[in-house]
C-alpha atoms as a printed R data frame, in Angstrom:
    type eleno elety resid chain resno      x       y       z
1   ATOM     1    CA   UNK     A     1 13.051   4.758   5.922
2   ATOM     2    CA   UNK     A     2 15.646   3.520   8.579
3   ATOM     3    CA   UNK     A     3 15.058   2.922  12.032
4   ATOM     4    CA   UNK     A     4 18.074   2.063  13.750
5   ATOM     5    CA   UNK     A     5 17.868   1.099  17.596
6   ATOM     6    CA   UNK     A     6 20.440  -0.473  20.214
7   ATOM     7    CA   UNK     A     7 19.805  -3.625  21.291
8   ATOM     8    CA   UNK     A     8 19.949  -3.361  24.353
9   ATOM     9    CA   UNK     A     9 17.010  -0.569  24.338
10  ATOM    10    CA   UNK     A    10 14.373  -3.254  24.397
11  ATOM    11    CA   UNK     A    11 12.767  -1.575  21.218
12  ATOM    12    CA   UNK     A    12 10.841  -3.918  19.266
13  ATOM    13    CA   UNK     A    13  8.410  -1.668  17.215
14  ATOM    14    CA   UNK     A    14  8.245   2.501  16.914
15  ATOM    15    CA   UNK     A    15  5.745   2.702  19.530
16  ATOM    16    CA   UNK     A    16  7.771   1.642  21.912
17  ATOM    17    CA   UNK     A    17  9.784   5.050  21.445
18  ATOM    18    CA   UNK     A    18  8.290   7.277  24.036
19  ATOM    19    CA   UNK     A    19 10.619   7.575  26.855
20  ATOM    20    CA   UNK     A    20 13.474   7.045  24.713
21  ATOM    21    CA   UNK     A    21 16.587   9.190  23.393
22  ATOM    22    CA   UNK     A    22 16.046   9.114  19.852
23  ATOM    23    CA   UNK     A    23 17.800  11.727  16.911
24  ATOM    24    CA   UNK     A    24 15.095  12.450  14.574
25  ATOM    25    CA   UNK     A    25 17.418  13.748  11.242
26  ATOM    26    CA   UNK     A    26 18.620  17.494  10.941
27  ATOM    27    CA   UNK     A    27 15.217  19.943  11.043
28  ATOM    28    CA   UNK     A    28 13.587  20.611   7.816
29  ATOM    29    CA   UNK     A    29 15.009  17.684   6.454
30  ATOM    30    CA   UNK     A    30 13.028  14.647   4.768
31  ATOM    31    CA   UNK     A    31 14.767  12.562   7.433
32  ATOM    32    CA   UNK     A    32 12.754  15.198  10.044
33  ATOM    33    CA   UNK     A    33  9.319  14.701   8.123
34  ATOM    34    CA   UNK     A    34  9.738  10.877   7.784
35  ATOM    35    CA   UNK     A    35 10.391  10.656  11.544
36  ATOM    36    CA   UNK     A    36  7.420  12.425  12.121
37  ATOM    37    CA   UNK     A    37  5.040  10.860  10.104
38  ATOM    38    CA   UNK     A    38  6.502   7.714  11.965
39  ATOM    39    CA   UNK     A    39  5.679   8.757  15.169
40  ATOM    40    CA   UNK     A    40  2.492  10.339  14.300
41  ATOM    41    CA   UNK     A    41  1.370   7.041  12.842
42  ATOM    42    CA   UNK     A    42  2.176   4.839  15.999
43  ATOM    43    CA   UNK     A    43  0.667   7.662  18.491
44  ATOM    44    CA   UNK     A    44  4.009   8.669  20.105
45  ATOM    45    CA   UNK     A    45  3.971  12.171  20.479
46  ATOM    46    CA   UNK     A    46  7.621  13.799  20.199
47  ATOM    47    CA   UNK     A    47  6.963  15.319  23.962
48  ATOM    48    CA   UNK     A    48  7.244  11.771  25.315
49  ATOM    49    CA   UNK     A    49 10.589  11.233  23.988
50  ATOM    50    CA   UNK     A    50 12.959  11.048  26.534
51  ATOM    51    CA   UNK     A    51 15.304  12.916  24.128
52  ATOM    52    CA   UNK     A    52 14.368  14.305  20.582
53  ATOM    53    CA   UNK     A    53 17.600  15.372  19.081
54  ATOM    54    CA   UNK     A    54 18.242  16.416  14.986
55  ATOM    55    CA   UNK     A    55 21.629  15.635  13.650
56  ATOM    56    CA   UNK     A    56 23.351  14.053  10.520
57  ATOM    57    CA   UNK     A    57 23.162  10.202   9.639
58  ATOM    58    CA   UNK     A    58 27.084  10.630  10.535
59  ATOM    59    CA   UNK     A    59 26.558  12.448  13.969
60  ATOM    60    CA   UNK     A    60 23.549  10.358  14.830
61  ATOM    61    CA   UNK     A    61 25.636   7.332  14.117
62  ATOM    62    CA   UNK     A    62 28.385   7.850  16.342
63  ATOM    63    CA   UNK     A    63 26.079   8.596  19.354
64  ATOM    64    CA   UNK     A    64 24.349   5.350  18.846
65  ATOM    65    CA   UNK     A    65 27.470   3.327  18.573
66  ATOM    66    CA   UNK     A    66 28.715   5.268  22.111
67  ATOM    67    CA   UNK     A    67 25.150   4.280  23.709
68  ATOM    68    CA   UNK     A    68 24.066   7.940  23.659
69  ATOM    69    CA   UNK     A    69 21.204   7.080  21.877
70  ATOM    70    CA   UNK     A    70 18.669   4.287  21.513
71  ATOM    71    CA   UNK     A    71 16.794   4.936  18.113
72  ATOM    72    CA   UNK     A    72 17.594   7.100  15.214
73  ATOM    73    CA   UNK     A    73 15.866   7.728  11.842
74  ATOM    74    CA   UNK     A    74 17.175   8.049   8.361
75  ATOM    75    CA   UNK     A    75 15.556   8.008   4.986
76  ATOM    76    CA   UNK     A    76 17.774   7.070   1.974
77  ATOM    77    CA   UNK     A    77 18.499   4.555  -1.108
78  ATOM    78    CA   UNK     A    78 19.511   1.118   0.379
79  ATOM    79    CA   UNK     A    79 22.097   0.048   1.233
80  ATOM    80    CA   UNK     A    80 23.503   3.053   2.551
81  ATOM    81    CA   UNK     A    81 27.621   2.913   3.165
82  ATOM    82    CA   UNK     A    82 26.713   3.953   6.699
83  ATOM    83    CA   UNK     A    83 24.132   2.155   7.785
84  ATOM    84    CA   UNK     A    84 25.626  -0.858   6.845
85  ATOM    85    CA   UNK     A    85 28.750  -0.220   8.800
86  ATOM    86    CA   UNK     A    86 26.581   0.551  11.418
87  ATOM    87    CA   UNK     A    87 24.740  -2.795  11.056
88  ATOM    88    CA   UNK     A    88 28.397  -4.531  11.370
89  ATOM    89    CA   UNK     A    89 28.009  -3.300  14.785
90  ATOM    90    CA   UNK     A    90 25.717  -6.717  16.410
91  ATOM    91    CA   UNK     A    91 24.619  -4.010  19.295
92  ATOM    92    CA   UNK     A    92 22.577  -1.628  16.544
93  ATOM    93    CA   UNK     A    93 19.773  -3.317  14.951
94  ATOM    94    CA   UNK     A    94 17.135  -2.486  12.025
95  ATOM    95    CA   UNK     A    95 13.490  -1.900  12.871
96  ATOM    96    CA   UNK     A    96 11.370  -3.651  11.134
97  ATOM    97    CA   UNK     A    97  7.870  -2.034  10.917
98  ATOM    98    CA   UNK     A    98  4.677  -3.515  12.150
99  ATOM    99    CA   UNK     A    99  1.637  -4.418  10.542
100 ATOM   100    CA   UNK     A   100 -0.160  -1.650  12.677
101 ATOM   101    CA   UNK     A   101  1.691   0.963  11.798
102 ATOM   102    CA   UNK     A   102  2.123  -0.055   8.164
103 ATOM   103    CA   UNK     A   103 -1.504   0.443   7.766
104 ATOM   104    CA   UNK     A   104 -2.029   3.731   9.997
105 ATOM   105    CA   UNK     A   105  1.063   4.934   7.547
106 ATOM   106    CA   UNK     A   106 -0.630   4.338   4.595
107 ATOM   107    CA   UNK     A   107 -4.192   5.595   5.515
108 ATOM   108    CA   UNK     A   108 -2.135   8.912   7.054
109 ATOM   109    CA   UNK     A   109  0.467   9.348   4.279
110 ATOM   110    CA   UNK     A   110 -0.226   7.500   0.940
111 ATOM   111    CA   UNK     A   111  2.939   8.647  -0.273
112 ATOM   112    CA   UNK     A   112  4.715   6.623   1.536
113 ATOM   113    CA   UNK     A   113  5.158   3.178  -0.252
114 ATOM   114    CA   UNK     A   114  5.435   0.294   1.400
115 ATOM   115    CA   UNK     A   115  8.790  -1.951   0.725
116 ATOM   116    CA   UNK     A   116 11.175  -4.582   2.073
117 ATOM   117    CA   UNK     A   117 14.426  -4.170   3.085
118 ATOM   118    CA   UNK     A   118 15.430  -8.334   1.881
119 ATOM   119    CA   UNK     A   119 17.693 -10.117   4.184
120 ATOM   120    CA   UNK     A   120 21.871  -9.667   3.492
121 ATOM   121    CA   UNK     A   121 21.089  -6.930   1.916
122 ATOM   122    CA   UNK     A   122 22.584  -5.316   5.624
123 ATOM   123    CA   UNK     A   123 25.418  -7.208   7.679
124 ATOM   124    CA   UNK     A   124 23.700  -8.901  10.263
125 ATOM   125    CA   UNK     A   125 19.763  -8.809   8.716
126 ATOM   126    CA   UNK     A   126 19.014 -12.451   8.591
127 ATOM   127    CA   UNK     A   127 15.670 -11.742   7.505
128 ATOM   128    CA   UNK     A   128 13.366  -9.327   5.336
129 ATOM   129    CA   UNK     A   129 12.323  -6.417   6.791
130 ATOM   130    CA   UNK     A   130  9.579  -4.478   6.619
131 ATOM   131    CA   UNK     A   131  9.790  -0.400   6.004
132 ATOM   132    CA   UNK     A   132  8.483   2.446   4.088
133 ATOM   133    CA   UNK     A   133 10.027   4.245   1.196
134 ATOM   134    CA   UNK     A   134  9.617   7.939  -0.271
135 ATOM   135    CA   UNK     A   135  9.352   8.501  -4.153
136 ATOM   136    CA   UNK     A   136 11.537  11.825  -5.275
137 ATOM   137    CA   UNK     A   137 11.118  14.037  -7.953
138 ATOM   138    CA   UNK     A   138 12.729  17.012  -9.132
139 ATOM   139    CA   UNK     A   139 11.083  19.778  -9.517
140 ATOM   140    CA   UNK     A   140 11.224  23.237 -10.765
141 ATOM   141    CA   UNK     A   141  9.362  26.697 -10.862
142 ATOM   142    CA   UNK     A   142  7.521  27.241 -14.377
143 ATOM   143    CA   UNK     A   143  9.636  30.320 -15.280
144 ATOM   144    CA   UNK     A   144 12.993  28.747 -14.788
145 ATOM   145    CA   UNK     A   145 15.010  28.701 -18.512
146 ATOM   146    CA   UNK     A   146 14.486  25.982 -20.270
147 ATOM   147    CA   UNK     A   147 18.478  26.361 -21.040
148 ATOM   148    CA   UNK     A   148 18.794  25.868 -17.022
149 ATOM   149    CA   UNK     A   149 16.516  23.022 -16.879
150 ATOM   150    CA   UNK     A   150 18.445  21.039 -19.743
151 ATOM   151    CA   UNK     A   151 21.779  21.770 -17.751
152 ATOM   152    CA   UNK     A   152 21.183  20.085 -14.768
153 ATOM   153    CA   UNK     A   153 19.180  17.077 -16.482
154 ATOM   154    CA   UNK     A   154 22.789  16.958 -18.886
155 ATOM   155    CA   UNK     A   155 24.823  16.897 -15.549
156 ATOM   156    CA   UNK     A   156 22.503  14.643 -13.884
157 ATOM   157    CA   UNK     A   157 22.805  12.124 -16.912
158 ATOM   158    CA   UNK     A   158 26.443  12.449 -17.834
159 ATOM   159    CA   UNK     A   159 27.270  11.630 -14.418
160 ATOM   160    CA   UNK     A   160 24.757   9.019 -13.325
161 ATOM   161    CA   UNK     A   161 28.187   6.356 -12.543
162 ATOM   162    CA   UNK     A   162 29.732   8.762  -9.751
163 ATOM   163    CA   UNK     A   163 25.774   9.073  -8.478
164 ATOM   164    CA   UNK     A   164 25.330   5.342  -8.712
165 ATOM   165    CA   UNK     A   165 28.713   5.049  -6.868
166 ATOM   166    CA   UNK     A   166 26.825   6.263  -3.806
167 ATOM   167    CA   UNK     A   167 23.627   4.915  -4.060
168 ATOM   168    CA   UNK     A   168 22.788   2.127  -6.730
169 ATOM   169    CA   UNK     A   169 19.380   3.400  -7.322
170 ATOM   170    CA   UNK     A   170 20.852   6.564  -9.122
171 ATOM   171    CA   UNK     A   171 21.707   4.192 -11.942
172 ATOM   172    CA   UNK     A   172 17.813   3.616 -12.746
């Protein structure tokens, strides 16, 4: 999980949030739900916002690089192509999650595992930091074919270099 925030928003940890304009991913996403869980954790309720917006990592990007934001969320393999263009940007920062809110996360939501984003692994992050990460899995409903099933896991496989091309944890 990304938190991205302007510098000049004088955010320093997630519960510092309220009050701010902040895009929380596109609704009934996993961006959404990981936002959520976020703010849930660090007691910010979503009312106190000054601005709750949904919108792609794309659209949610260019408002923070125009100052129309001051925070927005995304959840994805790192390094993401955007966020680290983003991060070239010395005005957009990475959050790094607190000790607090590391443990109310994992005593609220187990599933999320905690990880570190290592320094360089972003422009501009001199040092580790903190976050939480989501495990995936793909899933299916008992009576789908077995035929339909081996399909996609053949696609999946025979293509794992173009998926990898995107985001280098495809390729384990």
């Amino acid at each position: 999980v990304h938190v991205l925030v302007r510098a000049d928003a004088g955010i320093e940890r997630v519960g510092e949030l309220a009050g701010k304009r902040v895009d929380l991913g596109l609704p009934g996403s996993g961006v959404r739900s990981n936002a959520l869980q976020l703010l849930r954790a660090a007691n910010v309720p979503v009312e106190t916002l000054g601005l709750a917006q949904g919108s792609s990592l794309e659209t949610a990007a260019r408002a923070l690089e125009k100052g129309q934001l001051d925070a927005a969320f995304f959840t994805g393999a790192y390094p993401t192509k955007e966020v680290a263009r983003l991060l070239q940007d010395p005005e957009i920062q990475l959050l790094d999650l607190d000790e607090p809110l590391l443990a109310a996360l994992k005593r609220q939501y187990p599933f999320l595992i905690p990880l570190t984003i290592s320094a360089n692994t972003y422009p501009g992050l001199e040092h580790d930091c903190p976050t939480v990460g989501v495990t995936a899995m793909l899933v299916t409903h008992k009576d789908t074919a077995d035929e339909k099933v081996a399909l996609v896991l053949k696609h999946l496989f025979e293509n794992v270099s173009t998926l990898a091309a995107e985001a280098v944890q495809a390729y384990y």
